[in-house]
XYZ file of C-alpha atoms in Angstrom:
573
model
C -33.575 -86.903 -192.997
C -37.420 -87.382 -193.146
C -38.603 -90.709 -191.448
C -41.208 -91.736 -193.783
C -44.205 -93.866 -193.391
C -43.444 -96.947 -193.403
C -45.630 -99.858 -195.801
C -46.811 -103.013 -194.925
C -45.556 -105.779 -197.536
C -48.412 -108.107 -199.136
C -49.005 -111.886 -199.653
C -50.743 -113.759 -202.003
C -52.244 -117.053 -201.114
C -53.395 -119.728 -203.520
C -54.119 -123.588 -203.063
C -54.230 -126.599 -205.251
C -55.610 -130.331 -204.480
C -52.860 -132.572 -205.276
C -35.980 -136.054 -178.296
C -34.585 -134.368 -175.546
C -35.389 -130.529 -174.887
C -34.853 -130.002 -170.753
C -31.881 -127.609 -171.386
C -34.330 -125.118 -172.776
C -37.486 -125.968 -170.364
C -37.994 -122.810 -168.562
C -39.001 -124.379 -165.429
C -37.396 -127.339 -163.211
C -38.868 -130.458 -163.623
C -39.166 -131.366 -166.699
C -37.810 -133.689 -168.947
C -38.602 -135.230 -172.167
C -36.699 -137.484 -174.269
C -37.222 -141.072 -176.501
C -35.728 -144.190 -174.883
C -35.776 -146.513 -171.835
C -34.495 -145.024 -169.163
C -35.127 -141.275 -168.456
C -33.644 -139.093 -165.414
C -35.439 -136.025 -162.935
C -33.133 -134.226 -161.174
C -33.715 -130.606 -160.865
C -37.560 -130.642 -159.328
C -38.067 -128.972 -156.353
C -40.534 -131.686 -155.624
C -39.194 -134.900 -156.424
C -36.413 -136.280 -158.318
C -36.400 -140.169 -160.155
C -35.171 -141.984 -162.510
C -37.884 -143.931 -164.936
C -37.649 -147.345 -166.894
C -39.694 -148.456 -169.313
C -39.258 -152.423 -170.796
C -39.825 -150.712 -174.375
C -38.298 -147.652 -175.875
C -40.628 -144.797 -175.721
C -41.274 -141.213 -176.030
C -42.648 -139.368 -172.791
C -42.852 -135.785 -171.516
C -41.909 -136.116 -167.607
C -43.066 -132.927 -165.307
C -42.638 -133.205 -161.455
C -44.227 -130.284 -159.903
C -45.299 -130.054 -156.634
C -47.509 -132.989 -155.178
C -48.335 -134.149 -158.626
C -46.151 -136.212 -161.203
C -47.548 -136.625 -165.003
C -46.288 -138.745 -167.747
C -47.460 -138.354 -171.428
C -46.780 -141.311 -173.390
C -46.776 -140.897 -177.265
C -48.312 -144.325 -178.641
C -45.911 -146.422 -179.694
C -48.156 -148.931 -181.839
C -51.192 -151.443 -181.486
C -50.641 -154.223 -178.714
C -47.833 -152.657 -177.656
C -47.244 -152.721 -173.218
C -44.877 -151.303 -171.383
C -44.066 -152.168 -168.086
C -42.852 -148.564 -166.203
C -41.376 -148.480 -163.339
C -40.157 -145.621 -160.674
C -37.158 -145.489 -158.541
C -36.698 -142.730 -156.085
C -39.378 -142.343 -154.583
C -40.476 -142.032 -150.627
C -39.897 -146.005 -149.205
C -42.777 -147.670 -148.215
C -45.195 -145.062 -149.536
C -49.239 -145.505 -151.765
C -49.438 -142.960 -154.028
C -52.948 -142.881 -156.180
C -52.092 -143.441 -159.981
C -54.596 -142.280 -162.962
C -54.931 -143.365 -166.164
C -55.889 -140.532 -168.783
C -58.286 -139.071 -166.202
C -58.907 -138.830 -162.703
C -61.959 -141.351 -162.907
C -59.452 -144.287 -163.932
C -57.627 -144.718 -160.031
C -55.424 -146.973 -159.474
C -53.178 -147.368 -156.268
C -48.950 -147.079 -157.359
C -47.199 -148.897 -153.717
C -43.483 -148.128 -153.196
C -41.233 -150.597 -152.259
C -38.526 -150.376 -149.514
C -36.131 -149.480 -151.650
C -38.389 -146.345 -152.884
C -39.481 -148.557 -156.560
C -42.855 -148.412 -157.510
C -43.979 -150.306 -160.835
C -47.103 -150.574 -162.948
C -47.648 -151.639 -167.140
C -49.579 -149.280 -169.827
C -50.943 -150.277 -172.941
C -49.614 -147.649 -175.629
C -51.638 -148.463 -178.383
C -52.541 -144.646 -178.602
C -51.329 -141.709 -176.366
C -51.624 -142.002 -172.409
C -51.690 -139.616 -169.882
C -51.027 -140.828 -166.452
C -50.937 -138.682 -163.188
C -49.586 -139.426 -160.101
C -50.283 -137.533 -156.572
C -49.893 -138.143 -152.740
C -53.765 -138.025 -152.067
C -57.595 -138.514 -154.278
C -60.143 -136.412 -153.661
C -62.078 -135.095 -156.864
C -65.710 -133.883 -157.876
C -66.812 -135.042 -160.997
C -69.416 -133.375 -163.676
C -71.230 -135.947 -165.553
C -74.213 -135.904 -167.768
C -76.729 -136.532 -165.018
C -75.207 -134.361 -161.937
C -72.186 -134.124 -159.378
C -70.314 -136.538 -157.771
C -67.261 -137.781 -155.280
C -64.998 -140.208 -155.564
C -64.727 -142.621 -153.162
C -61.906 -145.189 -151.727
C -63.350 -147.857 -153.724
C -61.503 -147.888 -157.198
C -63.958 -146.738 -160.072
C -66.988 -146.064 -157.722
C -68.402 -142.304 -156.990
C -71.353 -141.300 -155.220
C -73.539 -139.434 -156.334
C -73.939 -135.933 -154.339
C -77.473 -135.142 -153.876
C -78.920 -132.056 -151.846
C -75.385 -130.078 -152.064
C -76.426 -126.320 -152.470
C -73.147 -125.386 -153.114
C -73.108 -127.035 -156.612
C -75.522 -126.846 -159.222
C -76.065 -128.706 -162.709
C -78.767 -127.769 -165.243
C -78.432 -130.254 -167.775
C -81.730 -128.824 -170.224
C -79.509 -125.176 -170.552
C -76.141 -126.994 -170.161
C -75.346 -124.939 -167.374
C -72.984 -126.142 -164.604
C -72.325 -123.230 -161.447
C -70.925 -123.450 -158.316
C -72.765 -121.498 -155.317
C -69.534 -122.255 -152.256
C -65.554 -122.075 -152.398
C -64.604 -125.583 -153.524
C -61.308 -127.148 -151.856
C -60.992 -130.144 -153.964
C -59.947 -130.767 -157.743
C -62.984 -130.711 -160.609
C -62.747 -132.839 -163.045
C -65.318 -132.153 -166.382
C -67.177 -135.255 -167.527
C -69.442 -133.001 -170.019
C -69.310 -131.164 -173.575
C -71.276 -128.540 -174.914
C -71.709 -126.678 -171.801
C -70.931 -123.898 -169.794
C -69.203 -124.169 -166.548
C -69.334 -121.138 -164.292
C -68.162 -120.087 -161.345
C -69.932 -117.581 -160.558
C -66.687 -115.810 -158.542
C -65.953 -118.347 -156.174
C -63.027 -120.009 -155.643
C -61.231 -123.471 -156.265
C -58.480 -124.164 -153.598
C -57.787 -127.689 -154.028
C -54.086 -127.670 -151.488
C -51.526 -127.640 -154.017
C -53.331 -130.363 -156.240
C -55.164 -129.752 -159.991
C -58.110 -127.194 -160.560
C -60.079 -128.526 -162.863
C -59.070 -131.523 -165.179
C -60.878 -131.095 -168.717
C -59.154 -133.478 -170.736
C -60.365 -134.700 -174.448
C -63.416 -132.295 -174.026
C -65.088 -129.921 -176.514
C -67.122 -126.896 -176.822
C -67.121 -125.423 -173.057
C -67.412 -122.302 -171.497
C -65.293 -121.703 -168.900
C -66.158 -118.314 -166.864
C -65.836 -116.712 -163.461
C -63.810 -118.542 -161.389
C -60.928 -117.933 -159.391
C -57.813 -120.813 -159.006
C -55.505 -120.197 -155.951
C -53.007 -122.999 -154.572
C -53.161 -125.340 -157.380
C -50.217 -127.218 -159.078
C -52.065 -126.360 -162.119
C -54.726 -124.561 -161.579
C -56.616 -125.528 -165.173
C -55.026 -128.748 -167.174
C -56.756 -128.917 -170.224
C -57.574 -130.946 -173.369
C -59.825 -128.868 -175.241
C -61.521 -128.253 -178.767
C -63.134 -125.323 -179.752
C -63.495 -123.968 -176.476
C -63.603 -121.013 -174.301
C -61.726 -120.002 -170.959
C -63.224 -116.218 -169.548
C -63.033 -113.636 -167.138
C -60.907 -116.560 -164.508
C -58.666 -115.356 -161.898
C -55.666 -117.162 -161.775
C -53.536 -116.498 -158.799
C -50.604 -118.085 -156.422
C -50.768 -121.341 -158.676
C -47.954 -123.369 -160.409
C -48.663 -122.788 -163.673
C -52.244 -121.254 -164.476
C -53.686 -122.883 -167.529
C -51.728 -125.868 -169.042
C -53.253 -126.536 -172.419
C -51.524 -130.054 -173.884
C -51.664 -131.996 -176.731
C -54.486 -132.546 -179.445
C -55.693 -129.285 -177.982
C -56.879 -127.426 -180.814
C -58.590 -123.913 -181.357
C -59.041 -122.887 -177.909
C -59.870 -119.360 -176.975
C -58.410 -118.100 -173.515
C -59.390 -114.427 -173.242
C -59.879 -111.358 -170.047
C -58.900 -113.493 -167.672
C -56.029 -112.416 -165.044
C -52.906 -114.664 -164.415
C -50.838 -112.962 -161.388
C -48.193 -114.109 -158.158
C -48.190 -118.238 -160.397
C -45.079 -118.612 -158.069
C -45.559 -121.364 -155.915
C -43.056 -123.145 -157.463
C -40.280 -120.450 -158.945
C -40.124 -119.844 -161.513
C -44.041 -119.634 -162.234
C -45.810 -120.067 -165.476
C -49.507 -118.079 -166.417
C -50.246 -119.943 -169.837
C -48.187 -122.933 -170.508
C -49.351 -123.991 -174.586
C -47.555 -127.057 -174.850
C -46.817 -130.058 -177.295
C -48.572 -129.129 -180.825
C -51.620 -127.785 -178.594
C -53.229 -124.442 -180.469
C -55.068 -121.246 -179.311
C -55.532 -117.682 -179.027
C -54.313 -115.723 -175.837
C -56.349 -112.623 -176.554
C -56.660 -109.513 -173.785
C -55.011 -111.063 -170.328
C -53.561 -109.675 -167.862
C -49.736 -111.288 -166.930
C -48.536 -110.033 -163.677
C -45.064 -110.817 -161.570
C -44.879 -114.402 -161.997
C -41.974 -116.535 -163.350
C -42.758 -116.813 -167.311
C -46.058 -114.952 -168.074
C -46.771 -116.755 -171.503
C -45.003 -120.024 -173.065
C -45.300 -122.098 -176.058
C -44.051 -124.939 -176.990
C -43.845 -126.864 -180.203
C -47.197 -125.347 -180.679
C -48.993 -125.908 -184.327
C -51.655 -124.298 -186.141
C -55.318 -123.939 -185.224
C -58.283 -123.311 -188.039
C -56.986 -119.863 -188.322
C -53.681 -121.089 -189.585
C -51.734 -119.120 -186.260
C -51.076 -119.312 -182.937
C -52.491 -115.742 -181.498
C -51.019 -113.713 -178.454
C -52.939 -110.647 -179.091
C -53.828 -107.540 -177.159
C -52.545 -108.580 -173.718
C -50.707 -106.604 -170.847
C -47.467 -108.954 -169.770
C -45.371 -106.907 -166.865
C -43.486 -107.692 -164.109
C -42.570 -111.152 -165.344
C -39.275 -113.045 -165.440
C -40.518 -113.458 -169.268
C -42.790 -111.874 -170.580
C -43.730 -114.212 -173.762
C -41.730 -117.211 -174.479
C -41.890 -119.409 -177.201
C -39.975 -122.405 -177.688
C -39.526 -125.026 -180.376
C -37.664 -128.218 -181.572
C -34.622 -129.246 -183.403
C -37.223 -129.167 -186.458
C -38.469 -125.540 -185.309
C -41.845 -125.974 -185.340
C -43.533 -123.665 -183.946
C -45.867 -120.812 -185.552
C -46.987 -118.173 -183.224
C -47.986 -114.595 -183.984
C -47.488 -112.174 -181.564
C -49.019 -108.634 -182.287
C -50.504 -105.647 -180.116
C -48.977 -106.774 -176.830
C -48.018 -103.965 -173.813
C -44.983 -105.575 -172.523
C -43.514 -104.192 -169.986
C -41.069 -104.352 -167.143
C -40.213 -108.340 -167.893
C -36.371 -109.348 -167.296
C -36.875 -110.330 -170.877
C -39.809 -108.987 -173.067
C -40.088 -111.861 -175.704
C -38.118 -114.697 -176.066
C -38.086 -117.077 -179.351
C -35.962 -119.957 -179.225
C -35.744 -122.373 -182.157
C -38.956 -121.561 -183.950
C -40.175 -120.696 -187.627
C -42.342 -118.203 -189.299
C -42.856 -116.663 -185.667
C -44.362 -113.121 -186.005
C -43.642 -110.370 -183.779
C -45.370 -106.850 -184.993
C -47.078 -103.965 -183.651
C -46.171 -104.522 -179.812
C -45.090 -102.047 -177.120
C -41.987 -103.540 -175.508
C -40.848 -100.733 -172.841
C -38.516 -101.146 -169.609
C -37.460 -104.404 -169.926
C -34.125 -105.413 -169.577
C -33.792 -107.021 -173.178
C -36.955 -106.275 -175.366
C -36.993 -109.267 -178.077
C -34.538 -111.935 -178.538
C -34.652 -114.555 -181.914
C -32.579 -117.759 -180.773
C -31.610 -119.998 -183.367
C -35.336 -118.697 -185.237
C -35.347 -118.965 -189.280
C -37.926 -116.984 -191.508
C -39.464 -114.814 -188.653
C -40.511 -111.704 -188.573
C -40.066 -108.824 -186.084
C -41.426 -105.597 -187.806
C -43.653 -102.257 -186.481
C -42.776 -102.510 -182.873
C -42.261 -99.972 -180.318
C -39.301 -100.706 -178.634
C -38.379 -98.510 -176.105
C -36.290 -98.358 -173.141
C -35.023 -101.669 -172.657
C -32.053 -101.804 -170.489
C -29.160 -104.149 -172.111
C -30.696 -104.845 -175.882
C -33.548 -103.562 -177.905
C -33.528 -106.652 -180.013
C -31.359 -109.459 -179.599
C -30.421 -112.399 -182.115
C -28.399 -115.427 -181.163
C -27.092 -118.281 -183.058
C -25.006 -121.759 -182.401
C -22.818 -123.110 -184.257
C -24.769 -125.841 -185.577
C -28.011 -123.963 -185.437
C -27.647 -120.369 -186.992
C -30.125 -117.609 -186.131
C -31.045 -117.005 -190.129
C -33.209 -115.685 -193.073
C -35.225 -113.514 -190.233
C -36.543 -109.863 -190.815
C -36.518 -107.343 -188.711
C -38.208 -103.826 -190.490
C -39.818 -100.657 -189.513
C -39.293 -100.884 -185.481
C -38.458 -97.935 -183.182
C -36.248 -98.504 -180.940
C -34.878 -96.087 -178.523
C -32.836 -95.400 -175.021
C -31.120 -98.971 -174.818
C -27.511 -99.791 -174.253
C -27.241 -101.709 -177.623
C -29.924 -100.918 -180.157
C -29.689 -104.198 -182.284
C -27.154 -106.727 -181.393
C -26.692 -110.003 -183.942
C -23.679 -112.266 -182.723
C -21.453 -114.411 -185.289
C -23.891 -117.114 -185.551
C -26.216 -115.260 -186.705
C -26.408 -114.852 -190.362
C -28.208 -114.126 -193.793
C -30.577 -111.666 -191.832
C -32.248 -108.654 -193.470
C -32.201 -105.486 -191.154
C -33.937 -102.100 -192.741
C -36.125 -99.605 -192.473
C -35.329 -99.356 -188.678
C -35.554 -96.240 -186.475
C -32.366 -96.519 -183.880
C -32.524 -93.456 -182.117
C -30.515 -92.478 -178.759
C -29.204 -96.034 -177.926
C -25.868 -96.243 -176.431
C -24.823 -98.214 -178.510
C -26.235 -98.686 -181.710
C -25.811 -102.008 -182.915
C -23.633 -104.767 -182.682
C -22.967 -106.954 -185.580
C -21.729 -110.452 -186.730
C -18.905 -108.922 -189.590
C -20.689 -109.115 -193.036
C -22.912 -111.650 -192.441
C -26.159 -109.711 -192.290
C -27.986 -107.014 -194.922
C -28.945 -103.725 -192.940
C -29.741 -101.908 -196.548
C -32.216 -103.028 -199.160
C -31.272 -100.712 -201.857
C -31.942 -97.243 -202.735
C -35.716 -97.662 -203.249
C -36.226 -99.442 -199.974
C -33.761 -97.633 -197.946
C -31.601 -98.880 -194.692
C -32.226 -97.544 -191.407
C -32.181 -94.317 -189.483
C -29.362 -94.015 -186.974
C -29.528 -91.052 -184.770
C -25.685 -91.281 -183.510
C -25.020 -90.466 -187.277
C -24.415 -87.180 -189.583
C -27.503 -87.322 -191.877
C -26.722 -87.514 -195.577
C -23.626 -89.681 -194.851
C -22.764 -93.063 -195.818
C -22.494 -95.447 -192.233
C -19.871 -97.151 -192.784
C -18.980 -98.486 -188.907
C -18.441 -102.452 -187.951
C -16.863 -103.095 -191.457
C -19.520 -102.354 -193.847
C -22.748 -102.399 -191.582
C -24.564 -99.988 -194.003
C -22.049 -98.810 -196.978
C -25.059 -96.678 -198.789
C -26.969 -93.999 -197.733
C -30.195 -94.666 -198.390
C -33.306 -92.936 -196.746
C -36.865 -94.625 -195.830
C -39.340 -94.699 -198.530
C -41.248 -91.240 -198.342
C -43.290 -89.198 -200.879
C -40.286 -88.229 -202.378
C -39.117 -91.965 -202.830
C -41.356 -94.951 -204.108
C -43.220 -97.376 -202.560
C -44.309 -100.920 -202.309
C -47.118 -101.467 -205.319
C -46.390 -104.837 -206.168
C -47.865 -108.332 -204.957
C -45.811 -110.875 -204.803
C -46.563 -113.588 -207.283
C -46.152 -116.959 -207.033
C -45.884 -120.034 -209.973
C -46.838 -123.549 -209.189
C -45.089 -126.481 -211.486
C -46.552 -129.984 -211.247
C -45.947 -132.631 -213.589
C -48.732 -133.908 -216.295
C -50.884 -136.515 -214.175
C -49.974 -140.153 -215.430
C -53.602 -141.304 -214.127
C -57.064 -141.266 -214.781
C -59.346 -138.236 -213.953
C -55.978 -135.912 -213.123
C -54.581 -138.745 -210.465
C -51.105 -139.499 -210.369
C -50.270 -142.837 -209.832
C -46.483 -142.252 -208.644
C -44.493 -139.628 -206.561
C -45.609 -135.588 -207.463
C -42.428 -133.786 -207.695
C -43.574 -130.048 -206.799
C -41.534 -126.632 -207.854
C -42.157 -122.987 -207.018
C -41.214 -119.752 -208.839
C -41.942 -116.618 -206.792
C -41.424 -113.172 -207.862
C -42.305 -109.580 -206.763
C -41.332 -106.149 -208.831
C -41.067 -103.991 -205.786
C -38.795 -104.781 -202.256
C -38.107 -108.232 -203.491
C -39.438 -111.910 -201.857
C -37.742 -112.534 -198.861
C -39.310 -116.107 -198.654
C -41.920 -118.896 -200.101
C -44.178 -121.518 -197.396
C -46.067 -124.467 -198.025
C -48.544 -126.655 -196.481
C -49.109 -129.983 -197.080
C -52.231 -131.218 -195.844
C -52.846 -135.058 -195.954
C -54.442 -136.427 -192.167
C -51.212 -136.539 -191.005
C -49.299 -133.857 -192.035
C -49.591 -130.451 -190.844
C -46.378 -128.365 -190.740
C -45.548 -125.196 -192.852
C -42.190 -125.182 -194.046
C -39.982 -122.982 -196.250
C -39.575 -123.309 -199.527
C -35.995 -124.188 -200.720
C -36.147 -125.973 -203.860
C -38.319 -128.982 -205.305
C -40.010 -131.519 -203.565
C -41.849 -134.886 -203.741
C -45.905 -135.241 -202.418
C -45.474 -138.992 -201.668
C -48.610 -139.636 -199.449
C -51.077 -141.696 -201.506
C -54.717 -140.135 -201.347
C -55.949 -136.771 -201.595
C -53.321 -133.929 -200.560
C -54.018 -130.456 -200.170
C -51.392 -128.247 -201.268
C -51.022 -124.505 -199.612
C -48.468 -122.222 -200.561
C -47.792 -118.453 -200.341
C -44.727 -115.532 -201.099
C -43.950 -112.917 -198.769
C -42.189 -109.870 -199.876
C -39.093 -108.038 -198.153
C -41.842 -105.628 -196.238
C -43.335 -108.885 -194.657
């Protein structure tokens, strides 16, 4: 049989104006939940229990020498008093409020409690640490901080840092040993190759900052080396190296560029992270290096940025525990594409868990022992990777019982020399499999019994099994592939069609084409060649911002202008 070229599938894109998650945390630690009362007790630095007097939602990590808390707001005059019980009796610890300028002192009681209130009238960071010591960058030069809450000195005659605030140009001219916090926009920060080694403490704080350069610096010995809050901003040619996590990029984060930079040995705390993208942050990971650390790169819950993705593009991940991992909610939302990676020698390559529209295409995922697994994903896309040599699975999808593995595609990947080419377990279902190469794998596939397609009809063809007599009908695990149908080659059509999509609205009821009640909003999709495998939308309104699937007619119910966004994706992707 010929293996034909295979065709990328085409979209169409139109627009009209109209908690608890530690189980799948990938490091100890953390915890995040919605509630009063809220329990640590796998960090390797130091376990608690935390009480709030109000329900709330918070994201607990406790990582060596530092504890944070992010608070989501919880309403105007709204205070909680939080307190802390497990920690060392009769101990200070130094307590900041959204940045490391607001210090505060948090004393421990003899039976290890330590209590302070918050105001959540918005969302709060607070950060928590044995010991202060922290430069500051402000508008007009350096300074220290001082034992005095809220006063710094200014540092004057220090050659070893340097602010030009006419070119917006910070550097540093010296190896820096204490944390750096940036008090600044529109500037560049560089570090000219020296290092920050703050003693297992943060890097550099940039939180709620916007349009910086970040260049040539190295981070050793940090807890994280770089904790940012940043918009439309760039992080460049750093060397990230024997840190807790590398760069943690949080929430409100949004189009954030971190590109060449090398993240290697992030093990001080096992297992390590490089780029931790957490908590509807955005950015693009474009042309790092990932080297032998515990998780190379990791997203969570992450959201769109002005490109409409987030991008893990053209970087070298080997050696890691994972390689890419990218993790979302109960809701699943997370949209990530992942394309034109070298992955390589990870325990596992990529891992998705719980996440939509995630798109995996065009990497190299060699010598790992499980190349890509989908857990509990709907409406992704793994297509036009090399996958090759993978010990246990080429590619891997999982289901639970109350969360199926679904409505995914997975066309025109090579994959070769594993023990089990494709494996799909019995929660995994309503899957679309074709156009495959499966060539010298142990084992070719293993499949959940008739719940998945692995043929798409004689124009579009199955897959190519090399364990099988060409010309034949495959016909093994009770009806995997019951035609024989080749790839589409010259001798066989392909894909000419766009997929088309039909948007129904209602006659507005209003003057000048407003409605004045509800919008009830329907789709009809349709493509004459491989078929639609699924229609998105996007409502945007200020406050709404997730993509979902399509499934059948829906209400617009937020008064004001809404932008509608919607597109069909054929069976080719």
């Amino acid at each position: 049989m010929k293996k034909g070229i295979l065709r990328a599938g085409m979209t169409i894109l139109l627009m009209v104006c109209v908690h608890v998650i530690a189980s799948e945390d990938l490091m100890g630690g953390f915890v995040e939940g919605f509630g009063t009362s809220f329990r640590v007790e796998n960090s390797l630095y130091q376990n608690f229990t935390l009480e709030s007097s109000i329900p709330v939602r918070v994201l607990i990590r406790s990582v060596p020498n530092m504890i944070t808390l992010q608070f989501d707001s919880v309403g105007a005059g709204r205070t909680a008093l939080i307190s802390i019980q497990g920690l060392p009796t009769n101990s200070l610890f130094h307590l900041y409020r959204d940045d490391l300028y607001n210090h505060d002192t948090l004393l421990v009681d003899g039976q290890g409690k330590g209590a302070f209130s918050l105001d959540l009238n918005e969302c709060r960071t607070i950060i928590i640490q044995p010991r202060p010591s922290t430069l500051f960058l402000r508008e007009d030069g350096w300074y220290h901080s001082t034992a005095v809450k809220g006063v710094l000195d200014k540092i004057v005659g220090e050659d070893s840092l340097a602010w030009d605030p006419e070119n917006r140009i910070a550097r540093l001219n010296a190896d820096i040993h204490q944390t750096i916090q940036i008090e600044v926009d529109s500037a560049t920060i560089d570090g000219q190759g020296y290092s920050v080694v703050p003693n297992v403490a943060q890097g550099m704080y940039l939180t709620r900052r916007k349009k910086l350069t970040i260049r040539n610096f190295r981070f050793t010995n940090c807890t994280f080396a770089m904790y940012s809050l940043l918009d439309s901003s760039l992080i460049t040619n750093c060397a990230f190296e024997k840190n807790v996590i590398g760069i943690y990029s949080t929430a409100q984060s949004k189009d954030l560029v971190i590109s060449n930079n090398t993240f290697r040995d992030n093990n001080l705390m096992t297992p390590g992270m490089g780029v931790c993208v957490d908590n509807l942050s955005a950015c693009d990971i474009v042309d790092n290096t990932f080297e032998n650390q515990g998780h190379g790169i990791y997203l969570v819950k992450s959201a769109t940025n002005s490109k409409g993705i987030v991008q893990i593009t053209g970087n070298l991940v080997q050696g890691n525990l994972r390689g890419i991992g990218v993790s979302g909610n109960s809701q699943g939302s997370v949209l990530a594409y992942v394309r034109s990676n070298i992955i390589t020698a990870n325990k596992t390559g990529i891992l998705a868990v719980r996440g939509n529209d995630i798109r995996i295409e065009e990497n190299t995922i060699s010598a790992n022992d499980t190349g890509i697994v989908l857990q509990m994903c709907k409406t992704s896309l793994v297509r036009g990777n090399q996958v090759l040599g993978n010990t246990l699975f080429g590619i891997r999808l999982i289901g639970k019982a109350d969360s199926a593995c679904s409505e995914n595609l997975v066309v025109g990947n090579m994959v070769k020399h594993s023990d089990r080419g494709i494996s799909l377990d019995t929660n995994s279902i309503n899957n679309l499999v074709y156009q495959n190469s499966f060539e010298n794998n142990e084992n070719a596939t293993f499949s959940s019994v008739g719940q998945n397609k692995f043929d798409n009809g004689p124009t579009w063809g199955g897959n190519w099994w090399s364990d099988w007599p060409e010309g034949e009908p495959r016909i093994m695990n009770n009806g995997l592939c019951i035609d024989f149908h080749p790839f589409a080659t010259e001798e066989f059509p392909r894909e000419t069609e766009v997929p088309f999509t039909t948007l129904s609205l209602p006659s507005p009821n209003g003057r000048n084409g407003w409605f004045t009640q509800d919008v009830m909003v329907s789709f009809a999709s349709s493509d004459g060649g491989s078929g639609i495998w699924k229609t998105s939308y996007l409502v945007q309104n200020g406050t709404s911002q997730v993509t979902r699937s399509y499934t059948g007619p829906f209400a617009v119910v937020t008064e004001g202008r809404n932008t509608l966004t919607y597109n069909a994706i054929d069976n080719l992707g």
